[in-house]
XYZ file of N, CA, C and O in Angstrom:
260
model
N 95.993 113.155 129.076
C 95.218 112.218 128.277
C 94.500 111.272 129.222
O 95.096 110.676 130.088
N 93.221 111.141 129.073
C 92.463 110.227 129.920
C 92.318 108.886 129.214
O 92.656 108.733 128.058
N 91.778 107.910 129.908
C 91.507 106.625 129.289
C 92.687 105.678 129.282
O 92.813 104.876 128.380
N 93.552 105.765 130.298
C 94.690 104.858 130.353
C 94.172 103.457 130.663
O 93.431 103.245 131.613
N 94.579 102.504 129.843
C 94.205 101.109 130.040
C 95.295 100.463 130.884
O 96.492 100.661 130.624
N 94.922 99.695 131.890
C 95.899 99.061 132.766
C 96.893 98.242 131.946
O 96.510 97.481 131.060
N 98.186 98.418 132.235
C 99.234 97.707 131.528
C 99.743 98.436 130.292
O 100.655 97.963 129.627
N 99.145 99.577 129.966
C 99.563 100.375 128.812
C 100.196 101.673 129.292
O 99.913 102.147 130.375
N 101.067 102.238 128.458
C 101.646 103.537 128.774
C 101.342 104.503 127.640
O 101.166 104.102 126.487
N 101.262 105.770 127.987
C 101.032 106.826 126.999
C 102.331 107.120 126.273
O 103.389 107.178 126.903
N 102.259 107.320 124.976
C 103.417 107.773 124.193
C 102.928 108.777 123.170
O 101.824 108.654 122.642
N 103.771 109.757 122.910
C 103.477 110.753 121.875
C 104.465 110.484 120.747
O 105.672 110.600 120.931
N 103.953 110.083 119.587
C 104.784 109.721 118.443
C 104.767 110.874 117.446
O 103.706 111.382 117.103
N 105.965 111.286 117.010
C 106.065 112.372 116.032
C 106.657 111.835 114.751
O 107.571 111.019 114.772
N 106.130 112.300 113.642
C 106.679 111.933 112.348
C 106.219 112.914 111.295
O 105.037 113.255 111.240
N 107.132 113.402 110.508
C 106.829 114.324 109.415
C 106.058 115.547 109.906
O 105.109 115.996 109.268
N 106.432 116.040 111.114
C 105.805 117.236 111.655
C 104.445 117.022 112.293
O 103.781 117.969 112.691
N 104.008 115.789 112.402
C 102.697 115.472 112.975
C 102.901 114.655 114.249
O 103.734 113.746 114.277
N 102.153 114.977 115.298
C 102.214 114.214 116.533
C 100.927 113.455 116.765
O 99.845 113.965 116.511
N 101.052 112.202 117.208
C 99.875 111.377 117.508
C 100.070 110.754 118.879
O 101.116 110.160 119.155
N 99.067 110.889 119.739
C 99.089 110.243 121.046
C 98.715 108.776 120.860
O 97.823 108.435 120.076
N 99.414 107.897 121.587
C 99.134 106.472 121.497
C 99.165 105.849 122.884
O 99.698 106.416 123.834
N 98.600 104.673 122.986
C 98.775 103.806 124.139
C 99.531 102.586 123.642
O 99.225 102.059 122.566
N 100.545 102.142 124.412
C 101.362 101.005 124.006
C 101.490 100.066 125.201
O 101.753 100.501 126.320
N 101.304 98.767 124.954
C 101.449 97.787 126.018
C 101.776 96.420 125.463
O 101.473 96.112 124.316
N 102.410 95.597 126.282
C 102.721 94.229 125.898
C 104.114 94.082 125.353
O 104.938 94.986 125.408
N 104.387 92.885 124.812
C 105.688 92.611 124.213
C 105.502 91.603 123.092
O 104.584 90.798 123.107
N 106.399 91.688 122.137
C 106.331 90.821 120.967
C 106.196 91.653 119.713
O 106.407 92.869 119.737
N 105.821 91.026 118.606
C 105.657 91.775 117.365
C 104.559 92.830 117.513
O 103.611 92.635 118.274
N 104.685 93.957 116.787
C 103.676 95.012 116.922
C 102.325 94.613 116.343
O 102.244 93.920 115.332
N 101.278 95.040 117.029
C 99.894 94.849 116.576
C 99.198 96.193 116.707
O 99.061 96.721 117.810
N 98.781 96.775 115.593
C 98.124 98.078 115.585
C 96.618 97.877 115.687
O 96.013 97.228 114.831
N 96.016 98.416 116.745
C 94.561 98.391 116.901
C 94.043 99.779 116.571
O 94.456 100.762 117.175
N 93.157 99.862 115.633
C 92.653 101.155 115.195
C 91.186 101.296 115.561
O 90.353 100.498 115.126
N 90.856 102.329 116.350
C 89.447 102.564 116.653
C 88.716 102.997 115.390
O 89.313 103.469 114.437
N 87.417 102.811 115.378
C 86.655 103.234 114.193
C 86.807 104.739 113.991
O 87.197 105.468 114.899
N 86.485 105.213 112.830
C 86.784 106.589 112.442
C 86.185 107.653 113.349
O 86.731 108.728 113.475
N 85.059 107.383 113.979
C 84.410 108.404 114.804
C 84.788 108.305 116.275
O 84.182 108.965 117.105
N 85.764 107.475 116.600
C 86.102 107.242 118.005
C 87.582 107.526 118.238
O 88.306 107.922 117.348
N 88.008 107.298 119.480
C 89.423 107.428 119.818
C 89.846 106.204 120.615
O 89.088 105.261 120.783
N 91.073 106.230 121.106
C 91.637 105.069 121.796
C 90.835 104.644 123.017
O 90.894 103.498 123.432
N 90.049 105.553 123.597
C 89.301 105.246 124.815
C 88.208 104.204 124.595
O 87.790 103.546 125.536
N 87.728 104.022 123.362
C 86.637 103.072 123.131
C 87.100 101.627 123.244
O 86.267 100.731 123.339
N 88.403 101.379 123.238
C 88.878 99.999 123.334
C 88.702 99.437 124.732
O 88.512 98.246 124.904
N 88.772 100.285 125.741
C 88.508 99.908 127.133
C 88.986 98.509 127.508
O 88.223 97.678 127.969
N 90.253 98.246 127.278
C 90.831 96.990 127.730
C 90.777 95.858 126.739
O 91.315 94.794 126.999
N 90.133 96.027 125.598
C 90.059 94.929 124.641
C 91.427 94.516 124.125
O 91.611 93.381 123.739
N 92.387 95.437 124.106
C 93.731 95.104 123.645
C 94.540 94.322 124.656
O 95.543 93.699 124.303
N 94.123 94.322 125.913
C 94.913 93.667 126.962
C 94.953 92.154 126.793
O 95.864 91.508 127.288
N 94.012 91.582 126.087
C 93.983 90.124 125.901
C 95.119 89.636 125.013
O 95.439 88.451 125.027
N 95.720 90.522 124.230
C 96.766 90.116 123.297
C 98.157 90.578 123.709
O 99.121 90.297 123.006
N 98.289 91.248 124.861
C 99.585 91.814 125.242
C 100.609 90.758 125.627
O 101.790 91.061 125.682
N 100.205 89.524 125.880
C 101.187 88.483 126.175
C 101.851 87.966 124.894
O 102.905 87.347 124.949
N 101.263 88.262 123.724
C 101.823 87.801 122.454
C 102.319 88.937 121.564
O 103.134 88.709 120.679
N 101.806 90.162 121.776
C 102.096 91.280 120.888
C 102.388 92.557 121.681
O 101.931 92.707 122.803
N 103.108 93.486 121.054
C 103.173 94.857 121.530
C 102.005 95.576 120.875
O 101.979 95.766 119.656
N 100.996 95.891 121.656
C 99.759 96.476 121.138
C 99.907 97.999 121.112
O 100.259 98.614 122.123
N 99.634 98.592 119.958
C 99.714 100.041 119.769
C 98.327 100.536 119.410
O 97.708 100.051 118.456
N 97.811 101.488 120.204
C 96.471 102.033 119.988
C 96.601 103.539 119.782
O 96.830 104.286 120.725
N 96.481 104.020 118.534
C 96.612 105.450 118.278
C 95.317 106.196 118.577
O 94.232 105.618 118.532
N 95.471 107.465 118.893
C 94.347 108.363 119.008
C 94.222 109.031 117.638
O 95.116 109.775 117.231
N 93.177 108.726 116.897
C 93.070 109.239 115.537
C 92.936 110.750 115.534
O 92.270 111.338 116.377
N 93.581 111.391 114.582
C 93.555 112.842 114.465
C 92.152 113.319 114.135
O 91.425 112.700 113.378
N 91.781 114.427 114.773
C 90.486 115.035 114.498
C 89.322 114.410 115.230
O 88.190 114.799 115.065
N 89.611 113.413 116.089
C 88.544 112.728 116.797
C 88.134 113.396 118.050
O 88.581 114.352 118.525
């Protein structure tokens, strides 16, 4: 998976037979950042890093993107 944002790690989350690649970084309560429907996690390009001191930021790679 390309597009690793500094301070984030790649995780593959499985649920109900479906797997989704995500980037996760920071600590604190979870904050889900969702890219627009036609994009993937790479379009955030560090925008989530500003909140990692207050939140655990989760950026999914949307299916079919």
